[in-house]
Amino acid sequence: MPTSAPAAPGRAHVTRADGTPIRALVVDDEPSLGELLSTVLRYEGWQVETAMTGQAAIRAARSLDPDVILLDMMLPDLDGIEVLRRIRITQPYVPVLFLTAKDAVEDRVAGLTAGGDDYVTKPFSLEEIVARLRALLRRAGATQAREEATLIVGDLTMDEDSHEVSRDGQEIRLTATEFELLRYFMRNPKRVLSKAQILDRVWQYDFGGQPNIVELYVSYIRRKVDAGRVPMIHTLRGVGYVLKPARRSTAP
C-alpha cells in the first residue's frame, strides 16, 4: 500500500501539448490500490483508465492511446515485462513507470532493460508517483504546463500558486490543510465528495481514516468562507459535502 505524503500545494496542472487532458493507464490487480491511484491522477486533471490483468492492459492501451502507463510488474496472467513488450509493438514511445514489490537490483534492472522508463517499489508515496509520472511526461515532450493557476467558483477565487484566496474581493487566510481541502472542493464544484474521498485525497490516511477530522476541517473553512455570507459549502447527511456557487437573493 502507498505511504502517506503531504500533497504538493500550488502545483500547476499539466496537459497534453494540444491542451487536452493527459491520458494515463493504471495497471494493477489490487482493486483498492488501482482506484486510489486513479483518484489521485484524476485529481491532477488527467483522463484515467484502469486494467487489472495484462491482457486487459494491452487492450486498454490500444483503445486509449495513453500518454503514460503505470504498470505493476506482478499481474495474474502476464508479468509486466511481457505486457510492456506487447504494448511497445504498436506504441514504442509511451513512457512506462513500473510498480513492483520487489526491491532486488536484478528485478529493477530487468524492468529498465525491458524498456521501462522508471520504477517505484512498494510501499510508495502517492506524491512520488505523481512526480515521477510528470517527469516522464516532460522528458517525452508530451505536456505543457498550465499557465492559468486560478480556480473560480461563483465569487470564490483561489490562486494555486500564490495561495491567495478571496470571496467577493475579500481576502481569506487559510492554513496549509485548510487550503488543500478548499482546493479539493474548488476543483470539484457541484460534486458531492464523501468523507472517505476527502480523507484519501487531503490526508491520505494520516489520521487512520477517522471521518471526524474531515468534519472538523470543513467547519474551519466554513467559518472563513461562509461566515456572514450566503453559504457555499453544503452537507448532505450520510453522503458527504458539496461546494456550490452561492445563490443570490432575487428579492426586491
Coordinates of C-alpha atoms in Angstrom, one line a residue:
M1 CA 0.0 0.0 0.0
P2 CA 1.1 3.6 -0.5
T3 CA 2.6 5.5 2.3
S4 CA 1.2 8.9 3.2
A5 CA 2.9 12.1 1.9
P6 CA 1.8 15.7 2.1
A7 CA 0.2 17.0 -1.1
A8 CA 2.3 19.5 -3.0
P9 CA 0.5 22.8 -2.8
G10 CA 0.3 25.3 -5.6
R11 CA 1.4 22.8 -8.3
A12 CA 0.1 23.7 -11.7
H13 CA -1.8 21.1 -13.8
V14 CA -0.1 19.7 -16.9
T15 CA -1.9 18.9 -20.1
R16 CA -1.1 17.4 -23.4
A17 CA 0.6 19.7 -25.9
D18 CA -2.7 20.4 -27.6
G19 CA -4.3 21.4 -24.2
T20 CA -6.4 18.2 -23.7
P21 CA -6.1 16.1 -20.5
I22 CA -3.2 13.7 -20.1
R23 CA -4.3 10.2 -20.8
A24 CA -3.0 7.7 -18.2
L25 CA -3.4 3.9 -18.0
V26 CA -3.1 2.4 -14.5
V27 CA -2.5 -1.4 -14.4
D28 CA -2.7 -3.1 -11.0
D29 CA -4.5 -6.3 -9.9
E30 CA -5.3 -4.8 -6.5
P31 CA -8.7 -3.0 -7.0
S32 CA -8.3 -0.7 -4.0
L33 CA -4.9 0.4 -5.0
G34 CA -5.8 0.9 -8.6
E35 CA -8.8 3.0 -7.6
L36 CA -6.7 5.1 -5.2
L37 CA -4.1 5.7 -7.9
S38 CA -6.8 6.6 -10.4
T39 CA -8.4 9.1 -8.0
V40 CA -5.1 10.8 -7.4
L41 CA -4.4 11.2 -11.1
R42 CA -7.9 12.4 -11.9
Y43 CA -7.4 15.0 -9.2
E44 CA -4.5 16.1 -11.3
G45 CA -7.0 16.7 -14.1
W46 CA -6.0 13.6 -16.1
Q47 CA -8.1 11.1 -18.0
V48 CA -7.5 7.7 -16.5
E49 CA -8.4 4.1 -17.4
T50 CA -7.6 1.1 -15.3
A51 CA -6.8 -2.6 -16.0
M52 CA -6.4 -5.5 -13.6
T53 CA -4.8 -8.0 -16.0
G54 CA -2.1 -8.0 -18.6
Q55 CA -4.4 -8.8 -21.4
A56 CA -6.8 -6.1 -20.3
A57 CA -3.9 -3.6 -20.2
I58 CA -2.9 -4.4 -23.7
R59 CA -6.4 -3.9 -25.0
A60 CA -6.8 -0.6 -23.0
A61 CA -3.5 0.7 -24.4
R62 CA -4.7 0.2 -27.9
S63 CA -8.1 2.0 -27.3
L64 CA -6.9 4.8 -25.0
D65 CA -3.5 5.5 -26.7
P66 CA -2.1 6.7 -23.3
D67 CA 0.5 9.3 -22.8
V68 CA 1.9 7.4 -19.8
I69 CA 1.4 4.0 -18.2
L70 CA 1.7 3.0 -14.5
L71 CA 2.3 -0.8 -14.7
D72 CA 2.5 -3.3 -11.9
M73 CA 5.2 -5.9 -12.5
M74 CA 3.2 -8.8 -11.0
L75 CA -0.1 -9.5 -12.8
P76 CA -2.2 -12.6 -12.6
D77 CA -1.9 -13.6 -16.3
L78 CA 1.2 -11.9 -17.7
D79 CA 4.1 -10.2 -16.0
G80 CA 4.7 -6.5 -16.5
I81 CA 7.7 -7.0 -18.7
E82 CA 5.7 -9.1 -21.2
V83 CA 2.8 -6.6 -21.1
L84 CA 5.3 -3.8 -21.9
R85 CA 6.8 -5.8 -24.7
R86 CA 3.4 -6.3 -26.4
I87 CA 2.3 -2.7 -25.9
R88 CA 5.6 -1.4 -27.3
I89 CA 5.0 -3.2 -30.6
T90 CA 2.3 -0.6 -31.5
Q91 CA 3.2 2.2 -29.1
P92 CA 7.0 2.2 -29.0
Y93 CA 7.5 5.6 -27.2
V94 CA 4.8 5.6 -24.5
P95 CA 6.6 6.3 -21.1
V96 CA 6.1 3.5 -18.6
L97 CA 6.6 3.6 -14.8
F98 CA 6.9 0.1 -13.2
L99 CA 5.3 -0.6 -9.8
T100 CA 7.0 -3.5 -8.1
A101 CA 7.0 -5.2 -4.7
K102 CA 10.5 -6.5 -5.4
D103 CA 13.5 -4.4 -4.4
A104 CA 16.3 -6.7 -5.6
V105 CA 18.7 -4.9 -8.0
E106 CA 18.2 -7.6 -10.7
D107 CA 14.4 -7.0 -10.8
R108 CA 14.9 -3.3 -11.2
V109 CA 17.5 -3.8 -13.9
A110 CA 15.2 -6.3 -15.7
G111 CA 12.4 -3.8 -15.8
L112 CA 14.5 -1.0 -17.2
T113 CA 16.3 -3.3 -19.6
A114 CA 12.9 -4.4 -21.0
G115 CA 12.2 -0.8 -21.9
G116 CA 10.6 0.6 -18.7
D117 CA 11.4 4.3 -18.2
D118 CA 11.4 4.3 -14.4
Y119 CA 10.2 2.2 -11.4
V120 CA 8.9 2.6 -7.9
T121 CA 8.9 -0.1 -5.2
K122 CA 6.0 -0.7 -2.9
P123 CA 5.2 0.8 -0.4
F124 CA 5.4 4.1 -2.2
S125 CA 4.3 7.7 -1.7
L126 CA 1.4 8.8 -3.8
E127 CA 3.1 12.2 -4.3
E128 CA 6.2 10.4 -5.5
I129 CA 4.1 8.5 -8.1
V130 CA 2.7 11.7 -9.5
A131 CA 6.1 13.5 -9.5
R132 CA 7.7 10.6 -11.4
L133 CA 4.9 10.4 -14.0
R134 CA 5.1 14.1 -14.5
A135 CA 8.8 13.9 -15.0
L136 CA 8.4 11.1 -17.6
L137 CA 5.9 13.2 -19.5
R138 CA 8.2 16.2 -19.5
R139 CA 11.1 14.1 -20.8
A140 CA 8.8 12.7 -23.5
G141 CA 7.8 16.2 -24.5
A142 CA 4.1 15.2 -24.1
T143 CA 3.0 18.1 -21.9
Q144 CA 2.7 21.7 -21.4
A145 CA 2.3 23.5 -18.1
R146 CA -1.0 25.1 -17.3
E147 CA -0.3 28.8 -17.3
E148 CA -3.5 29.7 -15.5
A149 CA -3.5 28.6 -11.9
T150 CA -6.7 30.3 -10.7
L151 CA -9.7 28.4 -9.6
I152 CA -13.1 30.3 -9.6
V153 CA -16.4 29.1 -8.2
G154 CA -19.0 31.8 -8.0
D155 CA -17.5 34.7 -6.1
L156 CA -14.8 32.5 -4.5
T157 CA -11.3 32.7 -6.1
M158 CA -8.2 30.8 -5.4
D159 CA -4.7 31.3 -6.8
E160 CA -3.0 28.0 -6.6
D161 CA 0.5 29.4 -7.0
S162 CA 0.4 32.3 -4.6
H163 CA -2.1 30.6 -2.2
E164 CA -4.2 33.7 -2.2
V165 CA -8.0 33.1 -1.6
S166 CA -10.7 35.6 -1.7
R167 CA -14.5 35.8 -1.7
D168 CA -16.3 38.7 -3.3
G169 CA -12.9 40.5 -3.2
Q170 CA -12.3 40.0 0.5
E171 CA -9.1 38.1 1.4
I172 CA -9.5 34.8 3.3
R173 CA -6.5 33.4 5.2
L174 CA -6.2 29.6 5.4
T175 CA -3.8 27.2 7.0
A176 CA -2.0 24.7 4.6
T177 CA -4.5 21.9 5.4
E178 CA -7.5 24.2 5.0
F179 CA -6.1 25.4 1.7
E180 CA -5.7 21.9 0.4
L181 CA -9.2 20.9 1.5
L182 CA -10.8 24.0 -0.1
R183 CA -8.8 23.4 -3.3
Y184 CA -10.2 19.9 -3.5
F185 CA -13.7 21.3 -3.2
M186 CA -13.0 24.0 -5.8
R187 CA -11.6 21.5 -8.3
N188 CA -14.8 19.5 -7.9
P189 CA -17.6 22.1 -7.8
K190 CA -21.2 20.9 -7.6
R191 CA -19.8 17.3 -7.0
V192 CA -20.7 15.6 -3.8
L193 CA -17.5 14.4 -2.1
S194 CA -17.7 11.7 0.6
K195 CA -15.6 11.8 3.8
A196 CA -13.7 8.8 2.5
Q197 CA -12.8 10.6 -0.7
I198 CA -11.7 13.7 1.2
L199 CA -9.6 11.6 3.6
D200 CA -7.9 9.8 0.7
R201 CA -7.0 13.0 -1.2
V202 CA -6.3 15.5 1.6
W203 CA -4.9 13.4 4.4
Q204 CA -4.1 10.1 2.7
Y205 CA -4.9 8.0 5.8
D206 CA -2.7 10.1 8.1
F207 CA -5.5 10.1 10.7
G208 CA -6.3 6.4 10.4
G209 CA -9.4 7.0 8.3
Q210 CA -11.3 8.8 11.1
P211 CA -14.1 10.9 9.5
N212 CA -14.3 13.4 12.4
I213 CA -11.1 15.1 11.1
V214 CA -13.0 15.9 7.9
E215 CA -15.9 17.3 9.9
L216 CA -13.6 19.4 11.9
Y217 CA -11.7 21.0 9.0
V218 CA -14.9 21.5 7.0
S219 CA -16.2 23.5 10.0
Y220 CA -12.9 25.5 9.9
I221 CA -13.2 26.6 6.3
R222 CA -16.9 27.2 6.6
R223 CA -16.2 29.8 9.3
K224 CA -13.8 31.6 6.9
V225 CA -15.6 31.1 3.6
D226 CA -19.2 31.2 4.5
A227 CA -19.2 33.4 7.6
G228 CA -21.7 36.3 7.2
R229 CA -22.3 35.3 3.6
V230 CA -24.6 33.1 1.6
P231 CA -23.3 29.5 2.2
M232 CA -21.3 27.7 -0.5
I233 CA -20.3 24.6 1.4
H234 CA -23.3 22.2 2.0
T235 CA -23.7 19.0 4.0
L236 CA -25.6 16.1 2.5
R237 CA -26.2 13.9 5.6
G238 CA -24.9 10.4 5.2
V239 CA -23.4 11.3 1.8
G240 CA -20.8 14.0 2.1
Y241 CA -20.2 17.6 1.2
V242 CA -20.6 19.8 -1.9
L243 CA -19.3 23.2 -2.8
K244 CA -21.7 25.3 -5.0
P245 CA -21.8 28.9 -6.1
A246 CA -23.8 31.0 -3.7
R247 CA -27.4 31.8 -4.8
R248 CA -28.0 35.4 -4.8
S249 CA -31.3 36.6 -3.4
T250 CA -33.7 37.8 -6.1
A251 CA -36.0 39.6 -3.6
P252 CA -36.5 43.3 -4.4

